[in-house]
């Protein structure tokens, strides 16, 4: 079975590292890449890299998370976007869902919480891919 | 002169206020002017009339004098002088008003007279009837009219009389007459003296005087009585009412409505005053309502009953408090409100920023402690790591609360039956462990008008208040939830209707120093692990965004009652 390829977009190095270490626990299933801004994520995508799921923060220097979501939705519709944010209110959750994110993880999260959400999204992706 | 004027002024100032009033001054002035006018007119008219009447008497005296002169001449020339006396008596008798008629000769001796007893009497030149001519050194031969008339008093002294002296001149016929009584050298032969009574004139004048006085009195009454009535009706009454009303308001009685008697200036003034009062009352009621739930006022009054109710102070009835009290309260409450909103706004911004920043390090702490917990081998390691994970989760909750508090979302208001939200909250909480020993009594008014609210936010508020109540009662007691309609009467616009929800618990109560800070963010009385101190300030923010009010009434040991009032939707909900 192919590994699920994840991209973490967050300007906080400690969040990047937390994610890497969390998913390292299940390294047989996940492959994790991290970048610090929306622009870097965009550059990777333009360079031809493809990800199954992109987990992005909303409030970052440069390209805001919501804009990144919109770009991914239009150019790479096969990639799912999950929002991770420290500014977690219901209102923001509703907004990011409207922008095209498939799920929402408020910071701080436990490894179990992020696994649950990512697994859930991944299973949907597989079911979508498999019929082809 | 000025001293006198000042004295009068001082005198006026000592009078009772009514007699100093403008209306009375005007009345007295008009009355005095009218009396003066009537008196002057009467006097002038009587004078003119008297002069005319006397003129008539004079004319008639002159005519009589002519007649007597002609008669004398005829008798003398006819040689029948004896008949003259008889004729004079006859003329005097037949002509009304003649009191006395005398014929003097040149020497001043009475030759003929209506009063036979004085016949032959000789008068000196200084006698009153003689001085007209003989007053000067050289006797005048021709008397002018003015000097020929004397005003005298009648013989009996009862009435006035007028006397006319008329000279009888020598004529050619007299000088040539056979008996040659009057030699041609003499100019004046004798004097005719007629006394005419003015009794008739006096009678007429006094009669007229009486008539004038009657007329003047009638005119005075006819003018002064209606004037007094008009002044009272249109000036004294409305101005008196105005003054009373203004005095009442200045004493703090805002119910003092002024009766509107007339439609002109004073009426308009009274109307404007009443409108002003109504507005004032409405503003105070509104201010009172905004900041004071009646429950709060009751609570405060019972806490300090003696304050602000000095004897003699009028109480604004509808409000149950004095004007000064209301004013002070509005001032205090406005200050508190401003402070509270500034606090809320700045804390909101601050907490939003902090929340975001804190969440990142918390992510790392929570992630790694959780990962370590999974790998923990000894019970001690496990226990310690559990503490880290749990405490980090507590931090997460605090930050989440901060974010919730800072959220300035506009409520999505929909028409809602408030009872539905209450019941939903009660249904959910009833089965919670903390409510197992709490009796929840619901007194919900089924006929309430609907309110336009954000259901989620109201739900949050009700849950919060109920959980607080449970904590205050140590999870054991009675929680009464009442919903009711409150109508705040307005004298100007339509009455304002509010839906009130009251949560009353039988808990430990809230001391006064806590009451003051109850809605402040981060203010809590719960233990360190139990509350963030944000619950009530979030509730406060939500209710304020619904144009409502949240108030609390409590005393230590006697439970607490939280009252939420929300404006009822006006009509459009059917």
XYZ file of C-alpha atoms in Angstrom:
706
model
C 0.000 0.000 0.000
C 1.299 3.474 -0.916
C 2.201 5.765 1.917
C -0.044 8.760 2.472
C 1.945 11.824 1.527
C 1.408 14.795 3.874
C 2.582 18.407 3.657
C 2.550 20.502 6.822
C 2.420 24.270 6.197
C 3.147 26.239 9.405
C 5.488 29.096 10.198
C 6.114 27.678 13.684
C 9.087 25.305 13.584
C 7.949 23.614 16.801
C 4.588 22.729 15.234
C 6.377 21.338 12.147
C 8.614 19.256 14.344
C 5.722 18.032 16.491
C 3.914 16.858 13.378
C 7.011 15.129 11.984
C 7.494 13.270 15.254
C 3.832 12.361 15.617
C 3.649 10.866 12.125
C 7.075 9.256 12.570
C 5.249 6.975 14.995
C 3.435 5.594 11.972
C 6.161 6.045 9.413
C 5.040 2.927 7.615
C 1.837 4.710 6.667
C 2.741 8.378 6.447
C 5.358 10.382 4.647
C 5.652 13.910 6.048
C 7.075 17.079 4.483
C 7.049 20.518 6.088
C 7.284 24.075 4.793
C 7.057 27.423 6.625
C 4.821 29.435 4.302
C 2.108 29.345 1.734
C 4.577 30.471 -0.940
C 6.919 27.548 -0.255
C 3.993 25.141 -0.472
C 2.968 26.679 -3.769
C 6.531 26.409 -5.094
C 6.678 22.724 -4.221
C 3.401 22.088 -5.984
C 4.557 24.055 -9.031
C 7.744 22.002 -9.030
C 5.567 18.972 -9.561
C 5.428 17.547 -6.074
C 2.060 16.031 -5.220
C 0.556 15.433 -1.771
C -2.473 13.514 -0.630
C -3.245 15.849 2.214
C -1.983 19.340 2.975
C -2.328 20.482 6.614
C -2.059 24.265 6.764
C -2.106 26.987 9.376
C -4.231 30.013 8.616
C -2.290 32.907 10.030
C 1.159 32.994 8.428
C 3.427 35.681 7.069
C 2.903 36.098 3.306
C 0.240 34.055 1.587
C -2.598 33.490 4.058
C -3.933 29.994 4.623
C -7.314 30.734 3.103
C -5.699 31.867 -0.184
C -3.553 28.744 -0.257
C -6.687 26.614 0.197
C -8.366 28.379 -2.710
C -5.323 27.836 -4.994
C -5.025 24.155 -4.120
C -8.753 23.665 -4.640
C -8.621 25.137 -8.117
C -5.294 23.725 -9.378
C -4.877 20.439 -7.522
C -8.387 19.241 -6.685
C -7.145 15.742 -5.914
C -5.302 17.118 -2.840
C -7.346 17.410 0.375
C -6.752 20.368 2.698
C -7.034 20.233 6.472
C -6.753 23.431 8.475
C -4.753 23.540 11.695
C -5.204 26.778 13.575
C -4.572 28.299 16.939
C -7.425 30.693 16.410
C -10.092 28.075 16.680
C -13.602 29.344 16.787
C -16.708 27.929 15.223
C -16.871 30.901 12.934
C -13.394 30.230 11.543
C -14.180 26.548 11.137
C -17.227 27.463 9.070
C -15.212 29.890 6.959
C -12.423 27.435 6.112
C -14.935 24.735 5.255
C -16.621 27.151 2.904
C -13.218 27.962 1.364
C -12.788 24.283 0.547
C -10.997 22.638 3.477
C -12.235 19.139 4.284
C -11.585 19.305 8.012
C -10.388 21.436 10.860
C -7.994 20.703 13.737
C -7.738 23.263 16.519
C -4.331 23.774 18.128
C -3.140 22.421 20.495
C -3.955 18.846 19.535
C -2.987 15.442 20.845
C -1.413 12.870 18.486
C -4.638 10.871 18.724
C -6.749 13.828 17.584
C -4.644 14.598 14.528
C -4.394 10.900 13.608
C -8.149 10.571 13.782
C -8.798 13.500 11.472
C -6.060 12.601 8.994
C -7.093 8.946 8.913
C -10.675 9.903 8.335
C -9.740 12.156 5.410
C -7.299 9.602 4.035
C -9.912 6.834 4.009
C -12.221 9.053 1.992
C -9.387 9.785 -0.432
C -8.701 6.074 -0.914
C -12.345 5.294 -1.534
C -12.362 8.053 -4.095
C -9.199 6.830 -5.808
C -9.896 3.114 -5.772
C -12.898 2.934 -8.154
C -10.732 4.261 -10.983
C -40.385 111.600 45.384
C -38.094 108.574 44.830
C -38.131 107.834 48.541
C -41.889 107.657 48.394
C -41.730 105.376 45.360
C -39.297 103.079 47.137
C -41.566 102.975 50.147
C -44.469 101.921 47.939
C -42.302 99.262 46.319
C -41.351 97.912 49.726
C -44.976 97.897 50.715
C -45.866 95.899 47.601
C -43.109 93.387 48.300
C -44.563 92.616 51.717
C -47.928 91.709 50.175
C -48.944 88.127 49.681
C -47.685 86.686 46.372
C -51.162 86.697 44.875
C -51.483 90.460 45.319
C -48.064 90.972 43.809
C -49.007 89.036 40.711
C -49.003 90.647 37.322
C -52.729 90.075 36.873
C -53.622 91.918 40.082
C -51.324 94.800 39.189
C -52.897 95.048 35.762
C -56.383 94.850 37.264
C -55.658 97.584 39.795
C -54.053 99.785 37.161
C -56.964 99.441 34.741
C -59.443 100.025 37.574
C -57.679 103.176 38.749
C -57.393 104.496 35.195
C -61.065 103.834 34.623
C -62.128 105.623 37.820
C -59.951 108.615 36.943
C -61.410 108.718 33.446
C -65.000 108.582 34.695
C -64.366 111.290 37.305
C -62.665 113.590 34.807
C -65.381 113.140 32.213
C -68.109 113.741 34.780
C -66.441 116.862 36.093
C -65.826 118.290 32.617
C -69.342 117.528 31.405
C -70.924 119.043 34.481
C -68.830 122.183 34.122
C -69.792 122.603 30.483
C -73.419 121.994 31.308
C -73.404 124.434 34.213
C -71.917 127.103 31.995
C -74.577 126.523 29.362
C -77.401 126.599 31.899
C -76.126 129.818 33.496
C -75.771 131.311 30.032
C -79.421 130.556 29.430
C -80.386 132.160 32.745
C -78.322 135.216 31.839
C -79.978 135.514 28.468
C -83.357 135.293 30.077
C -82.323 137.893 32.710
C -81.176 140.198 29.942
C -84.506 139.784 28.184
C -86.380 140.521 31.374
C -84.249 143.605 31.916
C -85.130 144.822 28.405
C -88.785 144.153 28.990
C -88.835 145.980 32.337
C -86.914 148.888 30.821
C -89.441 149.159 27.998
C -92.332 148.847 30.395
C -90.876 151.530 32.683
C -90.381 153.808 29.709
C -93.932 153.248 28.515
C -95.395 153.874 31.984
C -93.269 156.940 32.610
C -94.055 158.520 29.273
C -97.687 157.643 29.685
C -97.639 159.364 33.067
C -98.917 156.352 34.890
C -95.934 155.737 37.167
C -98.223 154.317 39.844
C -98.924 151.358 37.616
C -95.169 150.612 37.327
C -94.890 148.989 40.754
C -97.840 146.791 39.956
C -96.410 145.882 36.582
C -93.018 144.926 38.040
C -94.688 142.679 40.570
C -96.665 141.135 37.746
C -93.602 140.486 35.567
C -91.698 139.041 38.500
C -94.616 136.884 39.364
C -95.159 135.562 35.836
C -91.521 134.963 34.967
C -90.049 131.839 36.444
C -86.813 132.219 38.342
C -87.047 135.911 39.198
C -86.260 136.266 42.833
C -86.064 139.995 43.131
C -86.485 142.921 40.822
C -85.482 146.418 41.964
C -85.442 149.800 40.287
C -83.002 152.337 41.715
C -82.883 156.000 41.008
C -79.648 157.859 40.371
C -79.147 158.432 44.064
C -79.266 154.783 44.966
C -82.747 154.819 46.397
C -85.039 151.892 45.650
C -87.979 153.272 43.827
C -89.747 150.165 42.729
C -89.276 146.622 44.019
C -90.803 143.164 44.212
C -90.149 143.325 47.929
C -92.221 146.314 49.174
C -90.549 146.368 52.627
C -87.247 147.646 51.192
C -88.870 150.445 49.141
C -87.186 153.782 49.716
C -84.000 152.240 51.078
C -80.887 154.050 49.879
C -77.744 152.101 49.011
C -74.263 153.534 49.149
C -72.074 153.526 46.053
C -70.033 150.793 47.631
C -72.971 148.424 47.688
C -72.448 145.336 45.697
C -74.832 146.258 42.914
C -73.234 149.706 42.581
C -69.504 148.955 42.573
C -69.758 147.614 39.012
C -69.829 151.262 37.879
C -68.892 153.202 40.962
C -65.926 151.093 41.871
C -63.636 153.298 39.782
C -63.007 157.012 40.450
C -65.061 158.088 37.515
C -68.270 156.133 37.308
C -68.692 154.127 34.131
C -71.633 155.021 32.049
C -71.745 151.855 30.003
C -71.407 148.567 31.885
C -69.774 145.711 30.083
C -71.573 142.439 30.384
C -69.089 140.716 32.694
C -69.184 143.471 35.274
C -72.940 143.668 35.233
C -73.261 140.108 36.583
C -72.715 139.103 40.160
C -72.851 135.688 41.665
C -74.614 135.862 44.924
C -76.351 133.673 47.420
C -80.098 133.773 47.593
C -81.731 135.683 50.359
C -82.626 132.666 52.364
C -79.082 131.334 51.750
C -80.437 128.000 50.478
C -79.281 128.181 46.936
C -77.155 130.129 44.513
C -78.460 133.109 42.635
C -77.253 135.454 39.970
C -77.823 139.178 39.835
C -77.833 141.436 36.783
C -77.447 145.201 36.946
C -78.917 147.063 34.012
C -78.614 150.845 33.519
C -81.609 152.802 32.284
C -80.432 155.654 30.071
C -82.036 159.042 29.506
C -83.761 159.407 26.148
C -84.982 162.456 24.175
C -88.568 161.537 24.838
C -87.886 161.392 28.583
C -86.196 164.809 28.634
C -88.921 166.319 26.596
C -91.749 164.855 28.541
C -94.146 167.360 29.993
C -93.453 166.756 33.625
C -89.688 167.176 33.044
C -88.688 164.652 35.590
C -85.437 163.871 33.751
C -83.527 166.937 32.634
C -81.740 166.417 29.266
C -78.228 166.694 30.853
C -78.476 163.415 32.707
C -77.299 160.304 31.080
C -78.228 157.522 33.453
C -81.668 157.783 34.963
C -81.662 154.735 37.153
C -80.576 151.159 37.650
C -82.549 148.005 37.205
C -81.283 145.184 39.424
C -82.608 141.691 38.748
C -81.811 138.678 40.906
C -82.417 135.307 39.324
C -82.450 132.073 41.230
C -80.032 129.349 40.164
C -81.960 126.733 42.108
C -83.233 125.159 38.929
C -79.736 125.115 37.447
C -78.339 123.562 40.593
C -81.086 120.990 40.624
C -80.441 120.038 36.996
C -76.704 119.840 37.611
C -77.007 117.705 40.702
C -79.427 115.471 38.844
C -76.925 115.096 36.019
C -74.181 114.511 38.506
C -76.142 111.674 39.956
C -76.735 110.290 36.480
C -73.052 110.493 35.625
C -72.098 108.703 38.822
C -74.643 105.990 38.132
C -73.423 105.616 34.563
C -69.776 105.706 35.621
C -70.373 103.066 38.295
C -72.208 100.856 35.850
C -69.453 101.282 33.240
C -66.824 100.519 35.873
C -68.553 97.317 36.876
C -69.281 96.364 33.271
C -65.594 96.692 32.383
C -63.900 95.515 35.575
C -65.945 92.377 36.217
C -65.363 90.835 32.760
C -61.759 92.066 32.841
C -61.216 90.343 36.172
C -62.829 87.175 34.879
C -60.763 87.237 31.682
C -57.562 87.882 33.616
C -58.324 85.080 36.021
C -59.337 82.633 33.307
C -56.629 83.339 30.790
C -53.764 84.562 32.962
C -53.999 83.753 36.676
C -55.208 80.190 36.224
C -52.763 78.960 33.510
C -49.793 80.835 34.955
C -50.619 79.536 38.424
C -50.767 75.997 37.072
C -47.459 76.484 35.260
C -45.762 77.818 38.351
C -47.122 74.964 40.467
C -45.955 72.411 37.918
C -42.482 73.861 37.650
C -42.175 74.052 41.425
C -43.250 70.422 41.700
C -40.641 69.346 39.141
C -37.964 71.359 40.883
C -38.848 69.440 44.039
C -38.276 66.257 42.036
C -41.853 65.198 41.362
C -41.850 64.188 37.707
C -45.539 63.302 37.618
C -46.547 66.960 37.828
C -48.509 67.352 34.644
C -49.830 70.839 33.952
C -53.494 71.164 32.970
C -53.816 72.756 29.533
C -56.592 75.356 29.878
C -56.224 77.349 26.707
C -54.941 76.943 23.207
C -52.855 80.125 22.988
C -49.452 81.012 24.479
C -49.997 79.669 27.979
C -51.662 76.557 26.665
C -48.777 75.971 24.291
C -46.317 76.619 27.083
C -48.079 74.095 29.326
C -48.195 71.571 26.485
C -44.489 72.014 25.753
C -43.745 71.660 29.443
C -45.741 68.435 29.621
C -44.004 67.059 26.525
C -40.672 67.928 28.083
C -41.665 66.118 31.282
C -42.806 63.069 29.384
C -39.497 62.953 27.562
C -37.579 63.386 30.769
C -39.562 60.613 32.396
C -39.063 58.376 29.400
C -35.332 58.990 29.340
C -35.067 58.253 33.021
C -37.242 55.186 32.754
C -35.244 54.042 29.774
C -31.938 54.703 31.474
C -33.257 53.018 34.558
C -34.361 50.066 32.530
C -31.135 49.759 30.621
C -29.011 49.690 33.680
C -31.304 48.463 36.392
C -33.401 45.496 36.381
C -36.093 46.046 39.049
C -34.550 43.072 40.798
C -31.273 44.964 41.082
C -32.971 48.034 42.497
C -34.851 45.963 45.042
C -31.659 44.227 45.986
C -29.771 47.465 46.425
C -32.587 49.105 48.346
C -32.888 46.276 50.765
C -29.149 46.283 51.215
C -29.092 49.940 52.204
C -32.613 51.070 53.015
C -31.884 54.380 54.724
C -29.847 55.927 51.951
C -31.317 58.606 49.724
C -34.736 58.664 51.345
C -34.430 61.748 53.487
C -37.757 62.956 54.897
C -39.661 65.351 52.690
C -38.042 64.121 49.518
C -40.608 63.444 46.855
C -40.426 60.028 45.317
C -40.929 59.617 41.605
C -43.873 57.276 41.914
C -43.552 55.162 38.797
C -39.911 54.534 39.501
C -40.081 54.089 43.237
C -36.934 56.138 43.725
C -36.088 59.806 43.962
C -34.906 61.903 41.088
C -31.515 62.319 42.751
C -31.186 58.613 43.334
C -31.942 57.869 39.714
C -29.489 60.473 38.576
C -26.738 59.117 40.824
C -27.411 55.604 39.760
C -27.392 56.425 36.091
C -24.092 58.208 36.607
C -22.570 55.298 38.511
C -23.943 52.697 36.163
C -22.869 54.571 33.064
C -19.373 54.749 34.453
C -19.381 51.053 35.279
C -20.778 50.252 31.865
C -18.103 52.246 30.072
C -15.356 50.714 32.189
C -16.777 47.280 31.568
C -17.002 47.721 27.808
C -13.500 49.178 27.587
C -12.222 46.272 29.666
C -14.054 43.815 27.474
C -12.849 45.346 24.231
C -9.184 45.558 25.183
C -9.249 42.151 26.825
C -10.896 40.731 23.759
C -8.128 41.932 21.467
C -5.425 40.914 23.897
C -6.815 37.461 24.496
C -7.244 36.769 20.801
C -3.582 37.559 20.217
C -2.365 35.613 23.233
C -4.529 32.613 22.420
C -3.030 32.267 18.998
C 0.523 32.572 20.207
C 0.103 30.245 23.184
C -1.514 27.523 21.129
C 1.656 26.847 19.140
C 3.911 26.007 22.109
C 0.986 24.150 23.679
C 0.784 22.022 20.532
C 4.359 20.875 21.070
C 3.860 20.247 24.786
C 0.649 18.308 24.252
C 2.062 16.325 21.329
C 5.280 15.241 23.018
C 3.767 14.586 26.428
C 1.115 12.448 24.758
C 3.755 10.592 22.726
C 5.808 10.008 25.858
C 2.755 8.848 27.765
C 2.179 6.180 25.127
C 5.721 4.961 25.605
C 5.808 5.239 29.393
C 6.866 2.050 31.065
C 6.822 2.665 34.812
C 3.651 3.706 36.685
C 5.474 6.767 38.026
C 6.422 7.929 34.512
C 2.892 7.316 33.403
C 1.404 9.290 36.297
C 3.698 12.251 35.823
C 3.140 12.354 32.088
C -0.591 12.164 32.640
C -0.300 15.269 34.807
C 1.508 17.106 32.017
C -1.069 16.051 29.431
C -4.022 16.948 31.684
C -2.640 20.308 32.688
C -1.845 21.145 29.073
C -5.411 20.281 28.199
C -6.536 22.630 30.963
C -4.434 25.360 29.374
C -6.093 24.550 26.092
C -9.512 25.045 27.689
C -8.503 28.369 29.188
C -7.275 29.585 25.831
C -10.418 28.308 24.137
C -12.471 30.255 26.690
C -10.429 33.365 25.962
C -11.069 33.006 22.278
C -14.759 32.483 22.842
C -14.810 35.588 25.002
C -12.978 37.693 22.451
C -15.274 36.607 19.690
C -17.267 39.658 18.609
C -19.535 37.821 16.261
C -22.782 39.428 15.323
C -25.531 37.175 16.607
C -27.532 35.443 13.891
C -30.926 36.380 15.215
C -34.033 34.420 14.389
C -37.493 34.585 15.911
C -37.472 32.115 18.709
C -39.654 30.874 21.528
C -37.356 31.418 24.481
C -38.997 28.508 26.360
C -37.705 26.079 23.717
C -34.112 27.083 24.409
C -34.640 26.813 28.159
C -36.136 23.351 27.799
C -33.314 22.205 25.538
C -30.713 23.364 28.048
C -32.624 21.773 30.951
C -33.014 18.464 29.082
C -29.295 18.296 28.439
C -28.175 19.260 31.931
C -30.745 17.270 33.893
C -28.863 14.062 33.123
C -25.465 15.457 34.003
C -23.941 14.155 37.178
C -23.724 17.600 38.714
C -27.519 18.006 38.455
C -28.534 14.693 39.958
C -29.357 16.224 43.338
C -30.807 19.436 42.016
C -34.542 19.953 41.662
C -35.238 22.013 38.572
C -38.533 23.904 38.792
C -39.743 25.434 35.536
C -42.321 28.226 35.587
C -42.517 29.007 31.915
C -45.177 31.316 30.570
C -46.527 29.566 27.465
C -47.998 32.764 26.007
C -44.755 34.703 25.691
C -44.088 36.776 22.594
C -41.185 35.493 20.568
C -37.749 37.060 20.718
C -35.219 37.630 17.976
C -32.082 35.862 19.213
C -29.100 33.741 18.208
C -30.279 30.375 19.529
C -26.775 28.966 19.972
C -25.589 31.952 21.960
C -28.668 32.041 24.201
C -28.318 28.318 24.761
C -24.736 28.962 25.842
C -25.853 31.682 28.268
C -28.565 29.533 29.855
C -26.221 26.541 30.212
C -23.622 28.765 31.811
C -26.064 30.227 34.337
C -27.424 26.795 35.217
C -23.949 25.316 35.718
C -23.029 28.302 37.893
C -26.182 27.761 39.934
C -25.308 24.107 40.397
C -21.821 25.055 41.595
C -23.244 27.714 43.953
C -25.552 25.107 45.517
C -22.774 22.546 45.843
C -24.777 20.357 43.473
C -27.667 20.152 45.913
C -30.692 22.421 46.041
C -33.473 23.882 43.927
C -33.046 25.777 40.697
C -36.118 27.700 39.605
C -36.309 28.879 36.028
C -39.062 31.342 35.285
C -39.927 32.995 32.011
C -42.341 35.905 31.954
C -43.425 38.974 30.053
C -42.554 42.386 31.373
C -44.253 45.481 30.046
C -42.590 48.812 30.666
C -45.258 51.454 30.217
C -44.377 54.467 28.146
C -46.388 57.653 28.120
C -45.210 58.654 24.669
C -44.584 55.689 22.423
C -45.984 52.190 22.548
C -45.234 50.274 25.739
C -41.968 48.354 25.582
C -42.260 44.625 26.099
C -39.499 42.422 27.396
C -39.191 38.703 27.852
C -37.519 37.935 31.147
C -35.881 34.698 32.172
C -35.003 34.393 35.854
C -32.685 31.705 37.218
C -33.074 31.491 40.990
C -30.936 29.153 43.049
C -30.885 28.257 46.723
C -27.117 28.439 46.896
C -24.606 30.264 48.988
C -25.452 33.698 47.592
C -23.103 36.407 46.403
C -21.496 38.963 48.706
C -21.769 42.626 47.677
C -18.103 43.065 46.777
C -18.398 40.128 44.403
C -21.658 41.441 42.907
C -19.841 44.521 41.694
C -17.262 42.552 39.763
C -19.399 39.622 38.795
C -19.339 40.277 35.067
C -15.665 41.201 34.881
C -13.576 38.868 32.758
C -11.317 36.531 34.747
C -13.171 37.292 37.925
C -14.006 34.018 39.625
C -14.739 32.666 43.050
C -14.256 29.061 42.008
C -11.160 27.089 42.829
C -8.126 27.197 40.538
C -9.036 24.094 38.569
C -12.718 24.904 38.187
C -13.271 28.122 36.310
C -11.630 30.633 34.039
C -13.684 33.603 35.210
C -14.943 34.147 31.707
C -18.363 32.495 31.770
C -20.421 35.434 33.033
C -18.525 38.030 31.018
C -19.230 35.979 27.892
C -22.905 35.837 28.919
C -22.867 39.556 29.510
C -21.398 40.197 26.051
C -23.955 37.943 24.374
C -26.948 39.520 26.125
C -25.683 43.037 25.371
C -25.349 42.129 21.701
C -29.013 41.185 21.845
C -29.906 44.671 23.209
C -30.878 42.978 26.429
C -29.884 43.184 30.035
C -28.532 40.789 32.597
C -28.858 41.604 36.257
C -28.333 39.818 39.483
C -29.958 40.019 42.886
C -28.405 38.224 45.750
C -27.490 38.275 49.375
C -24.982 36.009 51.062
C -26.647 32.849 52.279
C -29.918 33.563 50.492
C -29.258 32.310 47.019
C -29.044 34.367 43.870
C -31.381 35.357 41.065
C -30.066 36.150 37.599
C -32.537 38.004 35.424
C -32.084 38.199 31.686
C -34.374 40.541 29.815
C -34.595 40.574 26.058
C -36.679 42.908 23.939
C -39.790 41.135 22.683
C -40.227 41.091 18.960
C -42.779 43.689 17.961
C -45.730 42.253 16.088
C -44.028 40.902 12.970
C -43.953 37.418 14.445
C -47.745 37.337 14.311
